PDB file of C-alpha atoms and ligand atoms in Angstrom:
ATOM      1  CA  MET K 166     -92.780 199.516  74.481  1.00 83.00           C
ATOM      2  CA  SER K 167     -92.334 201.807  71.799  1.00 86.00           C
ATOM      3  CA  ASP K 168     -95.510 203.992  69.921  1.00 88.00           C
ATOM      4  CA  LYS K 169     -94.762 203.251  67.263  1.00 95.00           C
ATOM      5  CA  VAL K 170     -93.228 199.899  66.051  1.00 98.00           C
ATOM      6  CA  MET K 171     -91.685 199.679  62.221  1.00 98.00           C
ATOM      7  CA  VAL K 172     -91.024 195.321  60.498  1.00 99.00           C
ATOM      8  CA  VAL K 173     -88.739 195.993  58.479  1.00 99.00           C
ATOM      9  CA  THR K 174     -88.394 192.787  56.086  1.00 99.00           C
ATOM     10  CA  GLY K 175     -84.848 192.580  54.851  1.00 98.00           C
ATOM     11  CA  GLY K 176     -83.385 195.238  57.376  1.00 98.00           C
ATOM     12  CA  SER K 177     -80.136 192.508  58.280  1.00 98.00           C
ATOM     13  CA  ARG K 178     -78.379 194.740  55.251  1.00 98.00           C
ATOM     14  CA  GLY K 179     -78.350 196.823  52.440  1.00 98.00           C
ATOM     15  CA  ILE K 180     -80.930 199.112  51.903  1.00 99.00           C
ATOM     16  CA  GLY K 181     -82.597 197.183  54.838  1.00 99.00           C
ATOM     17  CA  ALA K 182     -80.282 197.844  57.642  1.00 99.00           C
ATOM     18  CA  ALA K 183     -79.621 201.100  56.367  1.00 99.00           C
ATOM     19  CA  THR K 184     -83.760 202.154  56.579  1.00 99.00           C
ATOM     20  CA  ALA K 185     -83.897 199.868  60.587  1.00 99.00           C
ATOM     21  CA  ARG K 186     -80.575 202.706  61.761  1.00 98.00           C
ATOM     22  CA  LEU K 187     -82.706 206.062  60.588  1.00 98.00           C
ATOM     23  CA  ALA K 188     -85.817 204.734  61.464  1.00 98.00           C
ATOM     24  CA  ALA K 189     -84.276 203.960  65.294  1.00 98.00           C
ATOM     25  CA  LYS K 190     -83.030 207.280  64.393  1.00 98.00           C
ATOM     26  CA  ARG K 191     -86.676 209.076  64.033  1.00 98.00           C
ATOM     27  CA  GLY K 192     -88.501 207.453  66.956  1.00 98.00           C
ATOM     28  CA  TYR K 193     -89.631 204.182  65.813  1.00 98.00           C
ATOM     29  CA  GLY K 194     -88.985 200.728  67.427  1.00 98.00           C
ATOM     30  CA  VAL K 195     -87.731 198.660  64.569  1.00 98.00           C
ATOM     31  CA  VAL K 196     -88.226 195.089  63.617  1.00 99.00           C
ATOM     32  CA  VAL K 197     -84.990 193.820  62.214  1.00 99.00           C
ATOM     33  CA  ASN K 198     -86.273 190.613  60.328  1.00 99.00           C
ATOM     34  CA  TYR K 199     -83.273 188.365  58.694  1.00 98.00           C
ATOM     35  CA  LEU K 200     -83.212 184.949  56.488  1.00 98.00           C
ATOM     36  CA  GLY K 201     -80.140 183.749  57.592  1.00 98.00           C
ATOM     37  CA  ASN K 202     -77.502 185.976  58.804  1.00 98.00           C
ATOM     38  CA  VAL K 203     -78.389 186.424  62.377  1.00 98.00           C
ATOM     39  CA  ALA K 204     -74.620 187.827  62.951  1.00 98.00           C
ATOM     40  CA  ALA K 205     -75.551 191.342  60.199  1.00 98.00           C
ATOM     41  CA  ALA K 206     -78.845 191.446  62.564  1.00 98.00           C
ATOM     42  CA  GLU K 207     -77.598 191.702  65.653  1.00 98.00           C
ATOM     43  CA  ALA K 208     -75.555 193.783  64.535  1.00 98.00           C
ATOM     44  CA  VAL K 209     -77.589 196.425  63.522  1.00 98.00           C
ATOM     45  CA  CYS K 210     -80.471 196.076  66.379  1.00 98.00           C
ATOM     46  CA  ALA K 211     -76.432 196.676  68.400  1.00 98.00           C
ATOM     47  CA  ASP K 212     -75.723 200.148  66.638  1.00 98.00           C
ATOM     48  CA  ILE K 213     -79.779 201.049  67.174  1.00 98.00           C
ATOM     49  CA  HIS K 214     -79.589 200.210  71.188  1.00 98.00           C
ATOM     50  CA  ALA K 215     -75.713 202.192  71.352  1.00 98.00           C
ATOM     51  CA  HIS K 216     -77.813 205.064  70.218  1.00 97.00           C
ATOM     52  CA  GLY K 217     -80.435 204.841  72.864  1.00 98.00           C
ATOM     53  CA  GLY K 218     -83.358 202.655  70.531  1.00 98.00           C
ATOM     54  CA  GLU K 219     -84.947 199.627  70.610  1.00 98.00           C
ATOM     55  CA  ALA K 220     -84.659 197.057  67.873  1.00 98.00           C
ATOM     56  CA  VAL K 221     -85.013 193.357  67.891  1.00 98.00           C
ATOM     57  CA  ALA K 222     -83.934 190.655  65.603  1.00 99.00           C
ATOM     58  CA  VAL K 223     -86.383 187.686  63.931  1.00 99.00           C
ATOM     59  CA  ARG K 224     -85.903 185.327  61.433  1.00 98.00           C
ATOM     60  CA  GLY K 225     -88.116 184.211  59.580  1.00 98.00           C
ATOM     61  CA  ASP K 226     -88.694 183.978  55.245  1.00 99.00           C
ATOM     62  CA  VAL K 227     -91.067 186.113  54.281  1.00 98.00           C
ATOM     63  CA  GLY K 228     -92.270 183.856  52.057  1.00 98.00           C
ATOM     64  CA  ARG K 229     -93.937 181.851  54.622  1.00 98.00           C
ATOM     65  CA  GLU K 230     -96.401 182.498  56.171  1.00 98.00           C
ATOM     66  CA  GLU K 231     -95.723 180.646  59.074  1.00 98.00           C
ATOM     67  CA  ASP K 232     -92.619 183.074  59.461  1.00 98.00           C
ATOM     68  CA  VAL K 233     -94.416 186.101  59.053  1.00 99.00           C
ATOM     69  CA  GLU K 234     -97.290 185.368  61.330  1.00 98.00           C
ATOM     70  CA  HIS K 235     -93.642 184.930  63.994  1.00 98.00           C
ATOM     71  CA  ILE K 236     -92.159 188.384  62.047  1.00 99.00           C
ATOM     72  CA  PHE K 237     -95.757 190.701  63.275  1.00 98.00           C
ATOM     73  CA  ARG K 238     -96.217 189.033  65.861  1.00 98.00           C
ATOM     74  CA  ALA K 239     -92.238 190.080  67.228  1.00 98.00           C
ATOM     75  CA  ALA K 240     -93.742 194.063  66.637  1.00 98.00           C
ATOM     76  CA  ASP K 241     -97.010 193.153  68.715  1.00 98.00           C
ATOM     77  CA  ARG K 242     -95.141 192.490  71.372  1.00 98.00           C
ATOM     78  CA  MET K 243     -93.543 196.198  71.394  1.00 98.00           C
ATOM     79  CA  GLY K 244     -96.407 198.424  70.765  1.00 98.00           C
ATOM     80  CA  PRO K 245     -99.058 199.296  67.815  1.00 98.00           C
ATOM     81  CA  LEU K 246     -97.700 198.915  64.014  1.00 98.00           C
ATOM     82  CA  GLY K 247     -97.341 201.678  62.241  1.00 98.00           C
ATOM     83  CA  ALA K 248     -95.085 201.459  59.067  1.00 98.00           C
ATOM     84  CA  LEU K 249     -93.471 198.240  56.938  1.00 99.00           C
ATOM     85  CA  ILE K 250     -91.091 198.213  54.909  1.00 99.00           C
ATOM     86  CA  ASN K 251     -91.295 195.757  52.445  1.00 99.00           C
ATOM     87  CA  ASN K 252     -87.488 195.394  51.421  1.00 98.00           C
ATOM     88  CA  ALA K 253     -86.830 191.819  51.299  1.00 98.00           C
ATOM     89  CA  GLY K 254     -85.447 190.691  47.984  1.00 98.00           C
ATOM     90  CA  MET K 255     -83.258 187.986  46.375  1.00 98.00           C
ATOM     91  CA  ILE K 256     -81.585 188.020  42.326  1.00 98.00           C
ATOM     92  CA  ALA K 257     -79.786 185.555  41.004  1.00 97.00           C
ATOM     93  CA  PRO K 258     -77.111 185.063  38.529  1.00 97.00           C
ATOM     94  CA  ALA K 259     -77.481 187.099  35.152  1.00 96.00           C
ATOM     95  CA  SER K 260     -79.616 184.336  32.592  1.00 97.00           C
ATOM     96  CA  ARG K 261     -81.590 184.520  29.809  1.00 98.00           C
ATOM     97  CA  LEU K 262     -85.294 183.247  29.897  1.00 98.00           C
ATOM     98  CA  ASP K 263     -85.135 179.571  27.406  1.00 98.00           C
ATOM     99  CA  ALA K 264     -81.835 178.859  29.877  1.00 98.00           C
ATOM    100  CA  MET K 265     -83.336 179.916  33.482  1.00 97.00           C
ATOM    101  CA  GLU K 266     -84.040 176.942  35.718  1.00 95.00           C
ATOM    102  CA  PRO K 267     -88.171 176.886  36.457  1.00 96.00           C
ATOM    103  CA  GLY K 268     -86.709 176.744  40.112  1.00 97.00           C
ATOM    104  CA  ARG K 269     -84.955 179.469  40.527  1.00 97.00           C
ATOM    105  CA  MET K 270     -87.973 181.596  38.798  1.00 98.00           C
ATOM    106  CA  ALA K 271     -90.203 180.521  41.297  1.00 98.00           C
ATOM    107  CA  GLU K 272     -88.140 181.014  44.319  1.00 98.00           C
ATOM    108  CA  ILE K 273     -87.768 184.699  43.037  1.00 98.00           C
ATOM    109  CA  LEU K 274     -91.654 185.243  42.350  1.00 98.00           C
ATOM    110  CA  ARG K 275     -92.254 183.517  46.134  1.00 98.00           C
ATOM    111  CA  VAL K 276     -89.755 185.789  48.130  1.00 98.00           C
ATOM    112  CA  ASN K 277     -89.942 189.355  46.168  1.00 98.00           C
ATOM    113  CA  THR K 278     -93.639 188.735  44.980  1.00 98.00           C
ATOM    114  CA  LEU K 279     -95.791 186.840  47.635  1.00 98.00           C
ATOM    115  CA  GLY K 280     -93.342 187.544  50.468  1.00 99.00           C
ATOM    116  CA  ALA K 281     -94.299 190.800  50.057  1.00 99.00           C
ATOM    117  CA  LEU K 282     -98.198 190.223  49.734  1.00 99.00           C
ATOM    118  CA  LEU K 283     -97.602 187.933  53.136  1.00 99.00           C
ATOM    119  CA  CYS K 284     -96.245 191.099  55.059  1.00 99.00           C
ATOM    120  CA  ALA K 285     -98.420 193.304  53.694  1.00 99.00           C
ATOM    121  CA  ALA K 286    -101.628 191.130  54.545  1.00 99.00           C
ATOM    122  CA  ALA K 287    -100.072 191.074  57.879  1.00 99.00           C
ATOM    123  CA  ALA K 288    -100.063 194.763  58.553  1.00 99.00           C
ATOM    124  CA  VAL K 289    -103.375 196.110  57.113  1.00 99.00           C
ATOM    125  CA  ARG K 290    -104.595 193.078  59.199  1.00 98.00           C
ATOM    126  CA  ARG K 291    -102.821 195.597  62.049  1.00 98.00           C
ATOM    127  CA  MET K 292    -102.645 199.148  61.337  1.00 98.00           C
ATOM    128  CA  SER K 293    -106.054 199.287  59.443  1.00 98.00           C
ATOM    129  CA  SER K 294    -109.321 201.452  60.794  1.00 98.00           C
ATOM    130  CA  ARG K 295    -111.116 198.384  59.407  1.00 98.00           C
ATOM    131  CA  HIS K 296    -108.931 196.200  62.171  1.00 98.00           C
ATOM    132  CA  ASP K 297    -109.630 198.980  64.969  1.00 97.00           C
ATOM    133  CA  GLY K 298    -105.620 199.915  64.109  1.00 97.00           C
ATOM    134  CA  LYS K 299    -104.455 203.542  64.195  1.00 97.00           C
ATOM    135  CA  GLY K 300    -103.119 204.117  60.283  1.00 98.00           C
ATOM    136  CA  GLY K 301     -99.765 203.081  58.681  1.00 98.00           C
ATOM    137  CA  GLY K 302     -97.838 203.202  56.691  1.00 98.00           C
ATOM    138  CA  ILE K 303     -96.587 200.868  53.476  1.00 99.00           C
ATOM    139  CA  VAL K 304     -93.692 201.305  51.545  1.00 99.00           C
ATOM    140  CA  ASN K 305     -92.545 198.381  48.691  1.00 99.00           C
ATOM    141  CA  VAL K 306     -88.973 198.736  48.021  1.00 99.00           C
ATOM    142  CA  THR K 307     -88.873 197.513  44.277  1.00 98.00           C
ATOM    143  CA  SER K 308     -86.375 197.963  41.533  1.00 98.00           C
ATOM    144  CA  ALA K 309     -85.352 200.719  38.029  1.00 97.00           C
ATOM    145  CA  ALA K 310     -85.546 196.414  36.642  1.00 97.00           C
ATOM    146  CA  ALA K 311     -88.753 197.064  36.782  1.00 97.00           C
ATOM    147  CA  LYS K 312     -89.008 199.589  33.862  1.00 95.00           C
ATOM    148  CA  LEU K 313     -86.559 198.472  32.632  1.00 95.00           C
ATOM    149  CA  GLY K 314     -87.745 194.462  31.752  1.00 97.00           C
ATOM    150  CA  GLY K 315     -84.202 192.074  32.872  1.00 97.00           C
ATOM    151  CA  ALA K 316     -84.425 191.569  28.871  1.00 97.00           C
ATOM    152  CA  GLY K 317     -81.333 188.324  29.017  1.00 97.00           C
ATOM    153  CA  SER K 318     -80.225 188.573  32.651  1.00 96.00           C
ATOM    154  CA  TYR K 319     -83.034 189.319  35.030  1.00 97.00           C
ATOM    155  CA  LEU K 320     -85.926 188.515  33.577  1.00 98.00           C
ATOM    156  CA  ASP K 321     -87.897 186.936  36.656  1.00 98.00           C
ATOM    157  CA  TYR K 322     -86.549 189.379  38.305  1.00 98.00           C
ATOM    158  CA  ALA K 323     -87.934 192.575  36.780  1.00 98.00           C
ATOM    159  CA  ALA K 324     -91.096 190.800  36.581  1.00 98.00           C
ATOM    160  CA  SER K 325     -91.194 190.020  40.233  1.00 98.00           C
ATOM    161  CA  LYS K 326     -90.841 193.465  41.007  1.00 98.00           C
ATOM    162  CA  GLY K 327     -93.483 194.623  38.277  1.00 98.00           C
ATOM    163  CA  ALA K 328     -96.084 192.731  39.928  1.00 98.00           C
ATOM    164  CA  LEU K 329     -94.187 194.727  43.365  1.00 98.00           C
ATOM    165  CA  ASP K 330     -94.961 198.077  41.369  1.00 98.00           C
ATOM    166  CA  THR K 331     -99.166 196.449  41.289  1.00 98.00           C
ATOM    167  CA  ILE K 332     -99.452 196.137  44.589  1.00 98.00           C
ATOM    168  CA  THR K 333     -98.602 199.322  45.871  1.00 98.00           C
ATOM    169  CA  VAL K 334    -101.250 200.477  43.391  1.00 98.00           C
ATOM    170  CA  GLY K 335    -104.544 198.380  44.100  1.00 98.00           C
ATOM    171  CA  LEU K 336    -103.221 197.898  47.277  1.00 99.00           C
ATOM    172  CA  ALA K 337    -103.236 202.196  48.110  1.00 99.00           C
ATOM    173  CA  LEU K 338    -106.262 202.386  47.068  1.00 98.00           C
ATOM    174  CA  GLU K 339    -107.381 199.452  48.890  1.00 98.00           C
ATOM    175  CA  VAL K 340    -106.473 201.181  52.542  1.00 99.00           C
ATOM    176  CA  ALA K 341    -106.739 204.845  51.690  1.00 98.00           C
ATOM    177  CA  GLY K 342    -109.275 205.329  53.271  1.00 98.00           C
ATOM    178  CA  GLU K 343    -108.269 203.256  56.305  1.00 98.00           C
ATOM    179  CA  GLY K 344    -106.134 205.195  57.282  1.00 98.00           C
ATOM    180  CA  ILE K 345    -102.914 203.151  55.664  1.00 98.00           C
ATOM    181  CA  ARG K 346    -100.508 204.898  52.944  1.00 99.00           C
ATOM    182  CA  VAL K 347     -98.795 202.499  50.010  1.00 99.00           C
ATOM    183  CA  ASN K 348     -95.808 203.874  47.958  1.00 99.00           C
ATOM    184  CA  GLY K 349     -93.091 202.087  47.081  1.00 98.00           C
ATOM    185  CA  VAL K 350     -89.401 203.319  46.124  1.00 98.00           C
ATOM    186  CA  ARG K 351     -87.590 202.736  43.128  1.00 98.00           C
ATOM    187  CA  PRO K 352     -83.949 201.977  43.487  1.00 98.00           C
ATOM    188  CA  GLY K 353     -81.272 201.828  40.812  1.00 97.00           C
ATOM    189  CA  ILE K 354     -77.736 200.583  41.637  1.00 97.00           C
ATOM    190  CA  ILE K 355     -76.480 200.990  44.603  1.00 98.00           C
ATOM    191  CA  ASP K 356     -73.778 200.104  46.081  1.00 97.00           C
ATOM    192  CA  THR K 357     -75.133 196.691  48.555  1.00 97.00           C
ATOM    193  CA  GLU K 358     -73.914 193.293  48.643  1.00 97.00           C
ATOM    194  CA  PHE K 359     -77.505 192.447  46.394  1.00 97.00           C
ATOM    195  CA  HIS K 360     -75.161 192.217  43.452  1.00 96.00           C
ATOM    196  CA  ALA K 361     -72.976 189.407  44.600  1.00 95.00           C
ATOM    197  CA  GLN K 362     -75.902 187.488  44.128  1.00 95.00           C
ATOM    198  CA  GLY K 363     -76.379 188.227  41.196  1.00 93.00           C
ATOM    199  CA  GLY K 364     -73.463 186.722  40.687  1.00 93.00           C
ATOM    200  CA  GLU K 365     -71.593 190.598  39.818  1.00 93.00           C
ATOM    201  CA  PRO K 366     -69.937 191.623  43.096  1.00 95.00           C
ATOM    202  CA  ASP K 367     -68.803 194.682  41.158  1.00 95.00           C
ATOM    203  CA  ARG K 368     -71.618 195.557  39.652  1.00 95.00           C
ATOM    204  CA  ALA K 369     -72.121 198.689  41.219  1.00 95.00           C
ATOM    205  CA  GLN K 370     -68.740 200.005  40.208  1.00 95.00           C
ATOM    206  CA  ARG K 371     -69.066 198.839  36.312  1.00 95.00           C
ATOM    207  CA  LEU K 372     -72.272 200.520  35.581  1.00 94.00           C
ATOM    208  CA  ALA K 373     -71.157 203.665  37.467  1.00 96.00           C
ATOM    209  CA  ALA K 374     -70.207 205.562  34.227  1.00 95.00           C
ATOM    210  CA  SER K 375     -73.282 204.845  32.589  1.00 94.00           C
ATOM    211  CA  ILE K 376     -75.486 206.659  35.516  1.00 96.00           C
ATOM    212  CA  PRO K 377     -75.851 210.185  34.513  1.00 96.00           C
ATOM    213  CA  MET K 378     -75.359 211.315  38.069  1.00 97.00           C
ATOM    214  CA  GLU K 379     -71.958 208.657  37.380  1.00 97.00           C
ATOM    215  CA  ARG K 380     -72.045 206.667  40.414  1.00 98.00           C
ATOM    216  CA  ALA K 381     -74.154 204.156  42.162  1.00 98.00           C
ATOM    217  CA  GLY K 382     -76.157 205.445  45.091  1.00 98.00           C
ATOM    218  CA  THR K 383     -75.959 204.365  48.861  1.00 98.00           C
ATOM    219  CA  ALA K 384     -78.535 202.742  50.514  1.00 98.00           C
ATOM    220  CA  GLU K 385     -78.768 205.524  53.061  1.00 98.00           C
ATOM    221  CA  GLU K 386     -79.596 207.632  49.943  1.00 98.00           C
ATOM    222  CA  VAL K 387     -82.665 205.156  49.716  1.00 99.00           C
ATOM    223  CA  ALA K 388     -83.609 205.160  52.929  1.00 99.00           C
ATOM    224  CA  GLN K 389     -84.156 208.484  53.370  1.00 98.00           C
ATOM    225  CA  VAL K 390     -86.948 208.491  51.167  1.00 99.00           C
ATOM    226  CA  ILE K 391     -88.383 205.504  52.642  1.00 99.00           C
ATOM    227  CA  LEU K 392     -88.413 207.824  55.853  1.00 98.00           C
ATOM    228  CA  TRP K 393     -89.588 210.739  53.853  1.00 98.00           C
ATOM    229  CA  LEU K 394     -92.688 208.471  52.451  1.00 98.00           C
ATOM    230  CA  LEU K 395     -93.598 207.025  55.958  1.00 98.00           C
ATOM    231  CA  SER K 396     -93.428 210.688  57.585  1.00 98.00           C
ATOM    232  CA  ASP K 397     -96.322 213.727  57.821  1.00 98.00           C
ATOM    233  CA  GLU K 398     -94.417 216.056  55.226  1.00 98.00           C
ATOM    234  CA  ALA K 399     -96.080 212.790  52.463  1.00 98.00           C
ATOM    235  CA  SER K 400     -99.397 212.673  54.423  1.00 98.00           C
ATOM    236  CA  TYR K 401    -101.502 213.317  51.577  1.00 98.00           C
ATOM    237  CA  VAL K 402     -98.922 210.814  49.371  1.00 98.00           C
ATOM    238  CA  THR K 403    -100.366 207.339  48.532  1.00 99.00           C
ATOM    239  CA  GLY K 404     -99.775 204.936  45.546  1.00 98.00           C
ATOM    240  CA  THR K 405     -97.364 206.302  43.573  1.00 98.00           C
ATOM    241  CA  THR K 406     -92.978 205.182  43.439  1.00 98.00           C
ATOM    242  CA  VAL K 407     -90.050 207.730  44.439  1.00 98.00           C
ATOM    243  CA  SER K 408     -87.657 206.748  41.907  1.00 97.00           C
ATOM    244  CA  VAL K 409     -84.210 206.635  43.857  1.00 98.00           C
ATOM    245  CA  THR K 410     -81.328 206.427  40.293  1.00 97.00           C
ATOM    246  CA  GLY K 411     -79.466 208.916  39.921  1.00 97.00           C
ATOM    247  CA  GLY K 412     -81.561 209.672  36.839  1.00 95.00           C
ATOM    248  CA  ARG K 413     -81.216 206.461  35.217  1.00 90.00           C
ATOM    249  CA  ALA K 414     -84.214 204.346  33.837  1.00 78.00           C
ATOM    250  CA  LEU K 415     -86.595 207.568  33.720  1.00 74.00           C
ATOM    251  CA  PHE K 416     -90.122 205.863  32.907  1.00 65.00           C
ATOM    252  CA  THR K 417     -92.302 208.575  35.361  1.00 53.00           C
TER     253      THR K 417
HETATM  254  P1  NAP D 794     -79.117 192.844  50.117  1.00 94.33           P
HETATM  255  O1  NAP D 794     -78.048 194.738  50.638  1.00 94.33           O
HETATM  256  O2  NAP D 794     -78.818 191.601  49.381  1.00 94.33           O
HETATM  257  O3  NAP D 794     -79.403 192.880  51.382  1.00 94.33           O
HETATM  258  C1  NAP D 794     -80.826 192.199  51.485  1.00 94.33           C
HETATM  259  C2  NAP D 794     -81.913 191.808  52.573  1.00 94.33           C
HETATM  260  O4  NAP D 794     -83.012 190.589  52.534  1.00 94.33           O
HETATM  261  C3  NAP D 794     -80.880 191.017  53.051  1.00 94.33           C
HETATM  262  O5  NAP D 794     -80.964 191.542  54.748  1.00 94.33           O
HETATM  263  C4  NAP D 794     -81.410 189.736  53.793  1.00 94.33           C
HETATM  264  O6  NAP D 794     -81.451 188.986  54.374  1.00 94.33           O
HETATM  265  C5  NAP D 794     -82.742 189.701  53.345  1.00 94.33           C
HETATM  266  N1  NAP D 794     -83.731 188.723  53.037  1.00 94.33           N
HETATM  267  C6  NAP D 794     -83.316 187.755  51.340  1.00 94.33           C
HETATM  268  N2  NAP D 794     -84.438 187.075  51.637  1.00 94.33           N
HETATM  269  C7  NAP D 794     -84.774 186.435  52.226  1.00 94.33           C
HETATM  270  C8  NAP D 794     -86.799 186.340  52.785  1.00 94.33           C
HETATM  271  N3  NAP D 794     -86.666 185.430  51.810  1.00 94.33           N
HETATM  272  N4  NAP D 794     -87.254 185.896  53.538  1.00 94.33           N
HETATM  273  C9  NAP D 794     -86.508 187.710  54.848  1.00 94.33           C
HETATM  274  N5  NAP D 794     -85.463 188.217  54.502  1.00 94.33           N
HETATM  275  C10 NAP D 794     -84.710 187.944  53.328  1.00 94.33           C
HETATM  276  O7  NAP D 794     -79.590 193.836  49.154  1.00 94.33           O
HETATM  277  P2  NAP D 794     -80.135 194.906  49.201  1.00 94.33           P
HETATM  278  O8  NAP D 794     -78.741 195.595  48.173  1.00 94.33           O
HETATM  279  O9  NAP D 794     -80.053 195.880  50.476  1.00 94.33           O
HETATM  280  O10 NAP D 794     -82.088 195.151  48.675  1.00 94.33           O
HETATM  281  C11 NAP D 794     -83.283 195.016  49.084  1.00 94.33           C
HETATM  282  C12 NAP D 794     -84.249 195.440  48.396  1.00 94.33           C
HETATM  283  O11 NAP D 794     -83.840 196.605  47.310  1.00 94.33           O
HETATM  284  C13 NAP D 794     -84.594 194.404  47.899  1.00 94.33           C
HETATM  285  O12 NAP D 794     -85.820 193.994  47.424  1.00 94.33           O
HETATM  286  C14 NAP D 794     -83.366 194.698  45.989  1.00 94.33           C
HETATM  287  O13 NAP D 794     -83.557 193.695  44.620  1.00 94.33           O
HETATM  288  C15 NAP D 794     -83.701 195.913  46.161  1.00 94.33           C
HETATM  289  N6  NAP D 794     -83.395 196.414  44.463  1.00 94.33           N
HETATM  290  C16 NAP D 794     -81.967 196.700  45.667  1.00 94.33           C
HETATM  291  C17 NAP D 794     -80.538 197.540  44.320  1.00 94.33           C
HETATM  292  C18 NAP D 794     -79.184 197.133  44.612  1.00 94.33           C
HETATM  293  O14 NAP D 794     -79.080 198.372  43.073  1.00 94.33           O
HETATM  294  N7  NAP D 794     -79.066 197.078  45.384  1.00 94.33           N
HETATM  295  C19 NAP D 794     -81.466 197.787  43.252  1.00 94.33           C
HETATM  296  C20 NAP D 794     -83.035 198.181  43.160  1.00 94.33           C
HETATM  297  C21 NAP D 794     -83.710 197.409  44.122  1.00 94.33           C
HETATM  298  P3  NAP D 794     -79.599 187.766  54.828  1.00 94.33           P
HETATM  299  O15 NAP D 794     -79.437 189.085  55.871  1.00 94.33           O
HETATM  300  O16 NAP D 794     -80.455 187.711  56.058  1.00 94.33           O
HETATM  301  O17 NAP D 794     -79.331 187.290  53.558  1.00 94.33           O
END
């Protein structure tokens, strides 16, 4: 049993995997959720175990209510939930809106937005003082795309993340008096496998020169901010989103 447990959705790769590893070092028992890549999820857990930490890989689609219950029941078996990282996300190849398949729009909104809502609801039912919980933190992994708009390429994805920004604000206010802080991180261009799903595996390299800091970010740099937002050092921070963009897309 861990005395504080974190659910990381999409914890098998990229930003989620880096967050799971760092959280374990900070003493969390970690539920490493994944969708299909069991080998990657097991590798993250093996790494955590090798460093003396506690982690379990749990398959589940965050956009399906029954899967979300399965993920959080696994967390319950580890100990009291203290944190949720709404990190799982998907994108599709670049397209103008008038050429997009409606099915892909629905899928992106289902996973990125409905998934975050379902997971946040499950976390609040466990962490809120209203439900006899001990409080905790939620961090939503949004995107610079929410501010840029995704014109000509990823409008559906950008919209799904804009909704996530609204969830950060609204839920923070809803549970501020119940011991739960809700914040977001806004990655810019981070060097992960995510861009391959968007149809451009070399996107991070291609755009590096256009970023004010002249490089893509790393998953670990995003994870550090996520863990800071959950820490006591951020004890009076709620309802805000921190950009981790190397200076790109600064609107907040
Ligand atoms: P990634 O390396 O492609 O990893 C995506 C993760 O999400 C994987 O663990 C994947 O599981 C999981 N996943 C996908 N759909 C899922 C579902 N329906 N249910 C549960 N898990 C699911 O991506 P990343 O770059 O780390 O991205 C993480 C988050 O950061 C996403 O929300 C993304 O929108 C956001 N973000 C990324 C960037 C960037 O430049 N990389 C920029 C802005 C925002 P499997 O391993 O099983 O497939």
